[in-house]
Coordinates of N, CA and C and ligand atoms in Angstrom, one line a residue:
M179 N -10.3 -18.4 -13.1 CA -10.4 -17.0 -13.0 C -9.1 -16.3 -13.4
S180 N -9.2 -15.3 -14.3 CA -8.0 -14.6 -14.7 C -7.4 -13.7 -13.6
R181 N -6.1 -13.7 -13.6 CA -5.5 -12.9 -12.5 C -5.6 -11.4 -12.8
K182 N -5.9 -10.6 -11.8 CA -6.0 -9.2 -11.9 C -4.6 -8.6 -12.2
R183 N -4.5 -7.6 -13.1 CA -3.3 -7.0 -13.5 C -3.0 -5.8 -12.5
V184 N -1.9 -5.9 -11.8 CA -1.6 -4.9 -10.7 C -0.4 -4.0 -11.1
A185 N -0.5 -2.7 -10.8 CA 0.6 -1.9 -10.9 C 1.0 -1.5 -9.5
V186 N 2.3 -1.6 -9.1 CA 2.8 -1.2 -7.8 C 3.5 0.2 -8.0
L187 N 3.1 1.2 -7.3 CA 3.7 2.5 -7.4 C 4.6 2.7 -6.3
I188 N 5.9 3.0 -6.6 CA 6.9 3.2 -5.5 C 7.6 4.5 -5.7
S189 N 8.3 4.9 -4.6 CA 9.2 6.0 -4.7 C 10.6 5.7 -4.2
G190 N 10.7 4.5 -3.6 CA 12.0 4.3 -2.9 C 12.4 2.8 -2.8
R191 N 12.6 2.3 -1.6 CA 13.2 1.0 -1.4 C 12.4 -0.1 -2.0
G192 N 11.1 -0.1 -1.8 CA 10.3 -1.1 -2.5 C 10.2 -2.5 -1.8
S193 N 10.3 -2.5 -0.4 CA 10.2 -3.8 0.3 C 8.8 -4.3 0.3
N194 N 7.8 -3.4 0.3 CA 6.4 -3.9 0.2 C 6.2 -4.4 -1.2
M195 N 6.7 -3.7 -2.2 CA 6.6 -4.2 -3.6 C 7.2 -5.6 -3.7
A196 N 8.3 -5.8 -3.1 CA 9.0 -7.1 -3.1 C 8.1 -8.2 -2.5
A197 N 7.4 -7.8 -1.4 CA 6.5 -8.8 -0.7 C 5.3 -9.1 -1.7
L198 N 4.8 -8.1 -2.4 CA 3.8 -8.4 -3.4 C 4.3 -9.3 -4.5
I199 N 5.5 -9.0 -5.0 CA 6.1 -9.8 -6.1 C 6.2 -11.2 -5.6
E200 N 6.7 -11.4 -4.4 CA 6.9 -12.8 -3.9 C 5.5 -13.5 -3.8
A201 N 4.5 -12.8 -3.3 CA 3.2 -13.5 -3.2 C 2.7 -13.9 -4.6
A202 N 2.9 -13.0 -5.6 CA 2.3 -13.2 -6.9 C 3.1 -14.3 -7.7
K203 N 4.2 -14.7 -7.2 CA 5.0 -15.8 -7.8 C 4.1 -17.1 -7.9
D204 N 3.3 -17.2 -6.8 CA 2.4 -18.4 -6.7 C 1.3 -18.2 -7.8
K205 N 1.2 -19.2 -8.7 CA 0.3 -19.1 -9.8 C -1.2 -19.0 -9.3
T206 N -1.4 -19.5 -8.1 CA -2.8 -19.5 -7.6 C -3.2 -18.1 -7.0
Y207 N -2.2 -17.3 -6.8 CA -2.5 -15.9 -6.3 C -3.3 -15.2 -7.3
P208 N -4.3 -14.5 -6.9 CA -5.3 -13.9 -7.9 C -4.8 -12.6 -8.6
A209 N -3.6 -12.2 -8.3 CA -3.1 -11.0 -9.0 C -1.7 -11.2 -9.5
E210 N -1.4 -10.6 -10.6 CA 0.0 -10.6 -11.1 C 0.5 -9.1 -11.2
I211 N 1.8 -9.0 -11.0 CA 2.4 -7.6 -11.0 C 2.7 -7.3 -12.4
A212 N 1.9 -6.5 -13.1 CA 2.1 -6.2 -14.5 C 2.9 -5.0 -14.7
L213 N 3.1 -4.2 -13.7 CA 3.9 -3.0 -13.9 C 4.4 -2.5 -12.5
V214 N 5.7 -2.1 -12.4 CA 6.2 -1.3 -11.3 C 6.5 0.1 -11.8
L215 N 5.9 1.1 -11.2 CA 5.9 2.4 -11.7 C 6.5 3.3 -10.6
S216 N 7.5 4.2 -11.0 CA 8.0 5.1 -10.0 C 8.0 6.5 -10.5
N217 N 8.0 7.4 -9.6 CA 8.1 8.8 -9.9 C 9.6 9.3 -9.8
R218 N 10.4 8.3 -9.4 CA 11.9 8.6 -9.3 C 12.7 7.6 -10.0
S219 N 13.5 8.0 -10.9 CA 14.3 7.0 -11.6 C 15.3 6.3 -10.8
D220 N 15.7 6.9 -9.6 CA 16.7 6.3 -8.7 C 16.0 5.5 -7.6
A221 N 14.7 5.2 -7.7 CA 14.1 4.4 -6.7 C 14.7 3.0 -6.7
K222 N 15.2 2.6 -5.5 CA 15.9 1.3 -5.4 C 15.0 0.1 -5.9
G223 N 13.7 0.2 -5.6 CA 12.8 -0.9 -5.9 C 12.8 -1.2 -7.4
L224 N 13.1 -0.2 -8.3 CA 13.0 -0.4 -9.7 C 14.0 -1.5 -10.1
A225 N 15.2 -1.4 -9.5 CA 16.2 -2.4 -9.8 C 15.8 -3.8 -9.4
T226 N 15.2 -3.9 -8.2 CA 14.7 -5.2 -7.7 C 13.6 -5.7 -8.7
A227 N 12.7 -4.9 -9.2 CA 11.7 -5.3 -10.1 C 12.3 -5.8 -11.4
R228 N 13.3 -5.0 -11.9 CA 13.9 -5.4 -13.2 C 14.7 -6.7 -13.1
E229 N 15.3 -6.9 -11.9 CA 16.1 -8.2 -11.7 C 15.2 -9.4 -11.9
V230 N 13.9 -9.3 -11.5 CA 13.0 -10.4 -11.7 C 12.2 -10.4 -13.0
G231 N 12.6 -9.4 -13.9 CA 12.1 -9.4 -15.2 C 10.7 -8.7 -15.3
L232 N 10.3 -7.9 -14.3 CA 9.0 -7.2 -14.4 C 9.1 -6.0 -15.2
A233 N 8.0 -5.6 -15.8 CA 7.9 -4.3 -16.6 C 8.0 -3.2 -15.6
T234 N 8.8 -2.2 -15.9 CA 8.9 -1.0 -15.1 C 8.7 0.3 -15.9
A235 N 8.4 1.3 -15.3 CA 8.3 2.6 -15.9 C 8.6 3.7 -14.9
V236 N 9.0 4.9 -15.4 CA 9.3 6.0 -14.6 C 8.5 7.2 -15.2
V237 N 7.7 7.9 -14.3 CA 7.1 9.1 -14.7 C 7.7 10.1 -13.7
D238 N 8.7 10.9 -14.1 CA 9.4 11.8 -13.2 C 8.5 13.1 -12.9
H239 N 8.0 13.2 -11.7 CA 7.1 14.3 -11.4 C 7.7 15.7 -11.6
T240 N 9.1 15.7 -11.5 CA 9.7 17.1 -11.6 C 9.6 17.7 -13.0
R241 N 9.3 16.8 -14.0 CA 9.1 17.3 -15.3 C 7.9 18.1 -15.5
F242 N 6.9 18.0 -14.5 CA 5.6 18.6 -14.6 C 5.5 19.8 -13.7
G243 N 6.5 20.2 -13.0 CA 6.5 21.4 -12.1 C 5.4 21.2 -11.1
K244 N 4.5 22.3 -11.0 CA 3.5 22.2 -10.0 C 2.2 21.6 -10.6
D245 N 2.2 21.2 -11.9 CA 1.0 20.7 -12.5 C 0.8 19.2 -12.2
R246 N 0.1 19.0 -11.1 CA -0.1 17.6 -10.6 C -1.0 16.8 -11.5
E247 N -2.0 17.5 -12.1 CA -2.8 16.7 -13.0 C -2.1 16.2 -14.3
A248 N -1.2 17.1 -14.8 CA -0.4 16.7 -16.0 C 0.4 15.4 -15.6
F249 N 1.0 15.5 -14.4 CA 1.8 14.3 -13.9 C 0.9 13.1 -13.9
E250 N -0.3 13.3 -13.3 CA -1.2 12.1 -13.2 C -1.8 11.6 -14.5
H251 N -2.0 12.5 -15.5 CA -2.4 12.1 -16.8 C -1.3 11.2 -17.4
A252 N -0.1 11.5 -17.1 CA 1.0 10.6 -17.6 C 1.0 9.3 -16.9
L253 N 0.8 9.3 -15.6 CA 0.6 8.0 -14.8 C -0.5 7.2 -15.4
Q254 N -1.6 7.9 -15.6 CA -2.8 7.2 -16.1 C -2.6 6.5 -17.5
R255 N -1.8 7.2 -18.3 CA -1.5 6.6 -19.6 C -0.7 5.3 -19.5
E256 N 0.3 5.4 -18.6 CA 1.1 4.2 -18.3 C 0.2 3.0 -17.8
L257 N -0.7 3.4 -17.0 CA -1.6 2.3 -16.4 C -2.6 1.8 -17.4
E258 N -3.1 2.7 -18.3 CA -4.0 2.2 -19.3 C -3.2 1.3 -20.4
D259 N -2.0 1.8 -20.7 CA -1.2 1.0 -21.7 C -1.0 -0.4 -21.2
R260 N -0.9 -0.6 -19.9 CA -0.6 -1.9 -19.4 C -1.9 -2.6 -19.0
R261 N -3.0 -2.0 -19.2 CA -4.3 -2.6 -18.9 C -4.4 -3.0 -17.4
I262 N -4.1 -2.0 -16.6 CA -4.0 -2.3 -15.1 C -5.5 -2.3 -14.5
D263 N -5.7 -3.3 -13.6 CA -7.0 -3.4 -12.9 C -6.9 -2.8 -11.5
I264 N -5.8 -3.0 -10.9 CA -5.7 -2.5 -9.5 C -4.3 -1.8 -9.3
V265 N -4.4 -0.7 -8.5 CA -3.1 0.0 -8.2 C -2.8 -0.2 -6.8
C266 N -1.5 -0.5 -6.5 CA -1.1 -0.6 -5.1 C 0.0 0.4 -4.9
L267 N -0.3 1.4 -4.0 CA 0.7 2.4 -3.6 C 1.6 1.7 -2.5
A268 N 2.9 1.8 -2.7 CA 3.8 1.1 -1.7 C 5.0 2.0 -1.5
G269 N 4.8 3.0 -0.6 CA 5.8 4.0 -0.4 C 5.9 5.0 -1.6
F270 N 4.7 5.3 -2.1 CA 4.7 6.2 -3.3 C 4.5 7.6 -2.6
M271 N 5.5 8.5 -2.8 CA 5.5 9.7 -2.0 C 5.0 10.9 -2.7
R272 N 3.9 10.8 -3.5 CA 3.2 11.9 -4.1 C 1.7 11.9 -3.7
L273 N 1.3 13.1 -3.3 CA -0.2 13.2 -3.0 C -0.9 13.2 -4.4
L274 N -2.1 12.5 -4.4 CA -2.8 12.3 -5.6 C -4.1 13.2 -5.6
T275 N -4.4 13.7 -6.7 CA -5.6 14.7 -6.7 C -6.9 13.8 -6.8
P276 N -8.0 14.5 -6.5 CA -9.3 13.8 -6.6 C -9.5 13.3 -8.0
W277 N -9.0 14.0 -9.0 CA -9.2 13.5 -10.4 C -8.6 12.1 -10.6
F278 N -7.4 11.9 -10.1 CA -6.8 10.6 -10.3 C -7.5 9.6 -9.3
V279 N -7.7 10.0 -8.1 CA -8.3 9.1 -7.1 C -9.6 8.6 -7.5
S280 N -10.4 9.5 -8.1 CA -11.8 9.0 -8.5 C -11.7 8.0 -9.7
R281 N -10.7 8.1 -10.5 CA -10.6 7.2 -11.6 C -10.3 5.7 -11.1
W282 N -9.7 5.7 -9.9 CA -9.3 4.4 -9.3 C -10.1 4.0 -8.0
Q283 N -11.3 4.6 -7.9 CA -12.1 4.4 -6.7 C -12.3 2.9 -6.5
D284 N -12.0 2.4 -5.3 CA -12.2 1.0 -4.9 C -11.3 0.1 -5.7
R285 N -10.3 0.7 -6.4 CA -9.3 -0.2 -7.1 C -7.9 0.2 -6.8
M286 N -7.8 1.2 -5.9 CA -6.4 1.6 -5.5 C -6.2 1.5 -4.0
I287 N -5.2 0.8 -3.6 CA -5.0 0.6 -2.1 C -3.6 1.1 -1.7
N288 N -3.5 1.4 -0.4 CA -2.2 1.9 0.1 C -1.9 1.2 1.4
I289 N -0.6 1.2 1.7 CA -0.2 0.7 3.0 C 0.4 1.8 3.8
H290 N 0.0 1.9 5.1 CA 0.4 2.9 6.0 C 1.0 2.3 7.3
P291 N 2.2 2.8 7.7 CA 2.8 2.1 8.9 C 2.3 2.6 10.2
A292 N 1.0 2.5 10.4 CA 0.4 2.8 11.7 C -1.0 2.2 11.7
L293 N -1.6 2.1 12.9 CA -3.0 1.7 13.0 C -3.9 2.9 12.8
L294 N -4.3 3.1 11.5 CA -5.1 4.3 11.2 C -6.5 4.1 11.9
P295 N -7.1 5.2 12.4 CA -6.8 6.6 12.0 C -5.7 7.2 12.9
A296 N -5.0 6.5 13.7 CA -3.9 7.1 14.5 C -2.7 7.3 13.6
F297 N -2.0 8.3 13.9 CA -0.7 8.6 13.3 C -0.6 8.6 11.8
K298 N -1.4 9.6 11.2 CA -1.3 9.8 9.8 C 0.0 10.5 9.4
G299 N 0.3 10.5 8.1 CA 1.5 11.3 7.7 C 2.8 10.5 7.9
L300 N 3.9 11.3 8.0 CA 5.2 10.7 8.1 C 5.6 10.4 9.6
D301 N 6.8 9.8 9.7 CA 7.4 9.5 11.1 C 6.4 8.9 12.1
T302 N 5.7 7.9 11.6 CA 4.6 7.3 12.4 C 5.1 6.6 13.6
H303 N 6.3 6.0 13.5 CA 6.9 5.2 14.7 C 7.3 6.2 15.8
A304 N 7.9 7.3 15.4 CA 8.3 8.3 16.4 C 7.1 8.9 17.0
K305 N 6.0 9.1 16.2 CA 4.8 9.6 16.7 C 4.1 8.6 17.7
A306 N 4.2 7.4 17.4 CA 3.6 6.3 18.3 C 4.4 6.3 19.6
L307 N 5.7 6.4 19.6 CA 6.5 6.4 20.8 C 6.2 7.7 21.6
A308 N 6.1 8.8 20.9 CA 5.9 10.1 21.6 C 4.5 10.0 22.3
A309 N 3.6 9.4 21.7 CA 2.2 9.3 22.2 C 2.1 8.3 23.4
G310 N 3.1 7.4 23.4 CA 3.2 6.4 24.5 C 2.2 5.2 24.3
V311 N 1.8 5.0 23.1 CA 0.9 3.9 22.9 C 1.6 2.5 23.2
K312 N 0.8 1.6 23.6 CA 1.4 0.2 23.9 C 1.2 -0.7 22.7
I313 N 0.3 -0.4 21.8 CA 0.1 -1.2 20.6 C 0.2 -0.4 19.4
H314 N 0.9 -0.9 18.4 CA 1.1 -0.1 17.1 C 1.0 -1.1 16.0
G315 N 1.1 -0.6 14.8 CA 1.0 -1.6 13.7 C 0.9 -0.9 12.3
A316 N 0.2 -1.6 11.4 CA 0.1 -1.1 10.0 C -1.3 -1.4 9.5
T317 N -1.6 -0.6 8.4 CA -2.9 -0.7 7.8 C -2.9 -0.7 6.3
V318 N -3.7 -1.5 5.7 CA -3.9 -1.4 4.2 C -5.3 -0.9 4.0
H319 N -5.5 0.2 3.2 CA -6.8 0.8 3.1 C -7.0 1.2 1.6
F320 N -8.3 1.4 1.2 CA -8.5 2.0 -0.1 C -8.2 3.5 0.0
V321 N -7.7 4.0 -1.2 CA -7.3 5.4 -1.2 C -8.5 6.3 -1.6
V322 N -8.6 7.3 -0.8 CA -9.6 8.4 -1.0 C -8.8 9.7 -1.1
P323 N -9.5 10.8 -1.5 CA -8.7 12.0 -1.7 C -7.9 12.5 -0.4
E324 N -8.5 12.3 0.7 CA -7.9 12.7 1.9 C -6.7 11.8 2.3
M325 N -5.6 12.3 2.6 CA -4.4 11.5 2.8 C -4.6 10.5 4.0
D326 N -4.1 9.3 3.9 CA -4.1 8.3 4.9 C -5.5 8.1 5.6
S327 N -6.5 8.1 4.7 CA -7.9 7.9 5.1 C -8.4 6.8 4.1
G328 N -9.7 6.5 4.3 CA -10.3 5.5 3.4 C -10.5 4.2 4.1
P329 N -11.5 3.5 3.6 CA -11.9 2.2 4.2 C -10.8 1.2 4.4
V330 N -10.7 0.7 5.6 CA -9.6 -0.2 6.0 C -9.9 -1.6 5.6
I331 N -8.9 -2.2 4.9 CA -9.1 -3.6 4.4 C -8.4 -4.5 5.4
A332 N -7.2 -4.2 5.9 CA -6.6 -5.1 6.8 C -5.6 -4.3 7.7
Q333 N -5.5 -4.8 8.9 CA -4.5 -4.2 9.9 C -3.7 -5.3 10.6
G334 N -2.5 -5.0 11.0 CA -1.7 -5.9 11.8 C -1.2 -5.1 13.0
A335 N -1.1 -5.7 14.2 CA -0.7 -5.0 15.4 C 0.4 -5.7 16.1
L336 N 1.2 -5.0 16.9 CA 2.2 -5.6 17.8 C 2.3 -4.7 19.0
G337 N 2.9 -5.3 20.0 CA 3.2 -4.5 21.3 C 4.4 -3.7 21.2
V338 N 4.4 -2.5 21.7 CA 5.5 -1.6 21.8 C 6.4 -2.0 23.0
R339 N 7.7 -2.1 22.8 CA 8.6 -2.5 23.9 C 9.2 -1.2 24.6
D340 N 9.5 -1.4 25.9 CA 10.0 -0.2 26.6 C 11.2 0.4 26.0
D341 N 12.1 -0.5 25.4 CA 13.3 -0.1 24.9 C 13.3 0.2 23.3
D342 N 12.1 0.2 22.8 CA 11.9 0.5 21.4 C 12.4 1.9 21.0
T343 N 13.1 2.0 19.8 CA 13.3 3.3 19.2 C 12.5 3.3 18.0
A344 N 12.4 4.4 17.3 CA 11.6 4.5 16.1 C 12.1 3.4 15.1
E345 N 13.4 3.2 15.1 CA 14.0 2.2 14.2 C 13.6 0.8 14.5
T346 N 13.7 0.4 15.8 CA 13.4 -1.0 16.1 C 11.9 -1.3 15.9
L347 N 11.2 -0.3 16.3 CA 9.7 -0.4 16.2 C 9.3 -0.5 14.7
G348 N 9.9 0.4 13.9 CA 9.6 0.4 12.5 C 10.0 -0.9 11.8
A349 N 11.1 -1.5 12.2 CA 11.5 -2.8 11.6 C 10.5 -3.9 11.9
R350 N 10.0 -3.9 13.1 CA 9.0 -4.9 13.4 C 7.6 -4.7 12.7
V351 N 7.3 -3.4 12.6 CA 6.1 -3.1 11.9 C 6.2 -3.4 10.4
L352 N 7.4 -3.2 9.9 CA 7.6 -3.5 8.4 C 7.4 -5.0 8.1
A353 N 7.8 -5.8 9.1 CA 7.6 -7.3 8.9 C 6.0 -7.5 8.8
I354 N 5.3 -6.8 9.6 CA 3.8 -6.9 9.6 C 3.3 -6.4 8.2
E355 N 3.8 -5.3 7.8 CA 3.4 -4.8 6.5 C 3.5 -5.8 5.4
H356 N 4.7 -6.5 5.4 CA 4.9 -7.5 4.4 C 4.0 -8.7 4.4
R357 N 3.3 -8.8 5.5 CA 2.3 -9.9 5.6 C 0.9 -9.4 5.3
I358 N 0.5 -8.2 5.7 CA -0.8 -7.8 5.5 C -1.1 -7.2 4.0
Y359 N 0.0 -6.7 3.4 CA -0.2 -6.2 2.0 C -0.6 -7.3 1.0
P360 N 0.1 -8.4 1.0 CA -0.3 -9.5 0.1 C -1.7 -10.0 0.5
L361 N -2.0 -10.1 1.8 CA -3.3 -10.6 2.2 C -4.4 -9.6 1.7
A362 N -4.2 -8.3 1.9 CA -5.2 -7.4 1.4 C -5.4 -7.4 -0.1
L363 N -4.3 -7.4 -0.8 CA -4.4 -7.5 -2.3 C -5.1 -8.7 -2.7
R364 N -4.8 -9.8 -2.1 CA -5.5 -11.1 -2.4 C -7.1 -10.9 -2.3
L365 N -7.5 -10.3 -1.2 CA -8.9 -10.1 -0.9 C -9.6 -9.2 -2.0
V366 N -8.9 -8.1 -2.3 CA -9.4 -7.2 -3.3 C -9.4 -7.8 -4.7
A367 N -8.4 -8.5 -5.0 CA -8.3 -9.2 -6.4 C -9.3 -10.3 -6.5
E368 N -9.7 -10.9 -5.4 CA -10.7 -12.0 -5.5 C -12.1 -11.4 -5.4
G369 N -12.2 -10.1 -5.3 CA -13.5 -9.4 -5.3 C -14.3 -9.7 -4.0
R370 N -13.6 -9.9 -2.9 CA -14.2 -10.3 -1.7 C -14.4 -9.1 -0.8
V371 N -14.0 -7.9 -1.2 CA -14.1 -6.7 -0.3 C -15.2 -5.8 -0.8
R372 N -16.2 -5.6 0.0 CA -17.3 -4.8 -0.3 C -17.2 -3.5 0.5
V373 N -17.2 -2.4 -0.2 CA -17.0 -1.1 0.6 C -18.4 -0.6 0.9
E374 N -18.7 -0.3 2.2 CA -20.0 0.2 2.6 C -19.6 1.5 3.4
G375 N -19.8 2.6 2.8 CA -19.4 3.8 3.6 C -17.9 3.8 3.8
N376 N -17.5 3.9 5.1 CA -16.1 3.9 5.5 C -15.7 2.5 5.9
R377 N -16.5 1.5 5.7 CA -16.3 0.2 6.2 C -16.1 -0.8 5.1
C378 N -15.2 -1.7 5.3 CA -15.1 -2.9 4.3 C -15.7 -4.1 4.9
R379 N -16.6 -4.7 4.2 CA -17.0 -6.1 4.6 C -16.3 -7.1 3.8
I380 N -15.8 -8.1 4.4 CA -14.9 -9.1 3.6 C -15.5 -10.4 3.7
E381 N -15.9 -10.9 2.5 CA -16.6 -12.2 2.3 C -15.7 -13.3 2.7
G382 N -16.2 -14.2 3.5 CA -15.5 -15.4 3.9 C -14.3 -15.2 4.8
A383 N -14.3 -14.0 5.5 CA -13.2 -13.8 6.4 C -13.8 -13.5 7.8
S384 N -13.1 -13.9 8.8 CA -13.7 -13.6 10.1 C -12.6 -12.8 10.9
A385 N -13.1 -12.1 11.9 CA -12.2 -11.4 12.8 C -11.3 -12.4 13.5
N386 N -10.1 -11.9 13.8 CA -9.2 -12.8 14.6 C -9.5 -12.4 16.1
D387 N -10.1 -13.4 16.8 CA -10.5 -13.1 18.1 C -9.4 -13.2 19.2
H388 N -8.2 -13.5 18.7 CA -7.1 -13.5 19.7 C -6.9 -12.1 20.2
I389 N -6.8 -12.0 21.5 CA -6.6 -10.6 22.0 C -5.1 -10.3 22.1
L390 N -4.7 -9.2 21.5 CA -3.3 -8.8 21.7 C -3.2 -7.8 22.9
L391 N -2.5 -8.3 23.9 CA -2.4 -7.5 25.1 C -0.9 -7.0 25.2
A392 N -0.7 -5.8 25.4 CA 0.7 -5.3 25.7 C 0.6 -4.3 26.8
P393 N 1.5 -4.4 27.8 CA 2.6 -5.4 27.9 C 2.1 -6.8 28.3
A394 N 2.9 -7.8 28.0 CA 2.6 -9.2 28.5 C 3.3 -9.4 29.8
I395 N 2.7 -10.0 30.7 CA 3.4 -10.3 32.0 C 3.3 -11.8 32.3
E396 N 4.4 -12.2 33.0 CA 4.4 -13.6 33.4 C 3.3 -13.9 34.4
A397 N 2.7 -15.1 34.3 CA 1.6 -15.4 35.2 C 2.2 -15.6 36.6
Ligands
GRF641 C1 6.4 1.6 4.3 O1 6.6 1.8 5.6 C2 5.0 2.0 3.9 O2 4.1 1.6 4.9 C3 5.0 3.5 3.8 O3 6.3 3.7 3.2 C4 7.2 2.7 3.5 C5 7.7 2.1 2.2 O4 8.7 1.2 2.4 N1 3.9 3.9 3.0 P1 9.1 0.2 1.2 O5 9.5 1.1 0.0 O6 7.9 -0.6 0.8 O7 10.2 -0.6 1.7

């Protein structure tokens, strides 16, 4: 089976991008990173991608003013030039219009640092602490026009500690992100994810029946 050609869209650090690059080093992984694309020329992740010899491109959104579609047409051209099959948003800080989203329906995925549908938007770890939840985590989902919505492909969860700050909690969630993003991309690239309404059915995968309880107490 030929590997799917993936573009990773970033705006900053690119640690999730790095996790995808690492996974794709394995020749049996069903996707290859064919392009790393950023809307910011100073995105740290671009340097990481270049260091390992990956193709990179920058489409600076500020060149297009308020014209989101013109920006997205430029993105679309880059993706078509590289014959991209799947788009992975990884800390890409631009809202995408229905025009662009519909072009990539069921072929564009995003990672969000919370257990959606809880805590959409920014500052998810602070929001989780403020809400007092005991379990928090991360989600990979298909992108739909509404922000931080769309069928969930994979989630990972952990227990919140009493002494957690947004930073400590965010660091532990990030480690989960780096595990679930390569997993979710694998499933999508292998064609094992069937979207039915707001639900993904995943061929050959079972639910993990281990129960995550937080807090844990000594017996
Ligand atoms: C991650 O927390 C991701 O979930 C969110 O933005 C952050 C990007 O981090 N969408 P990185 O650039 O992948 O390190």
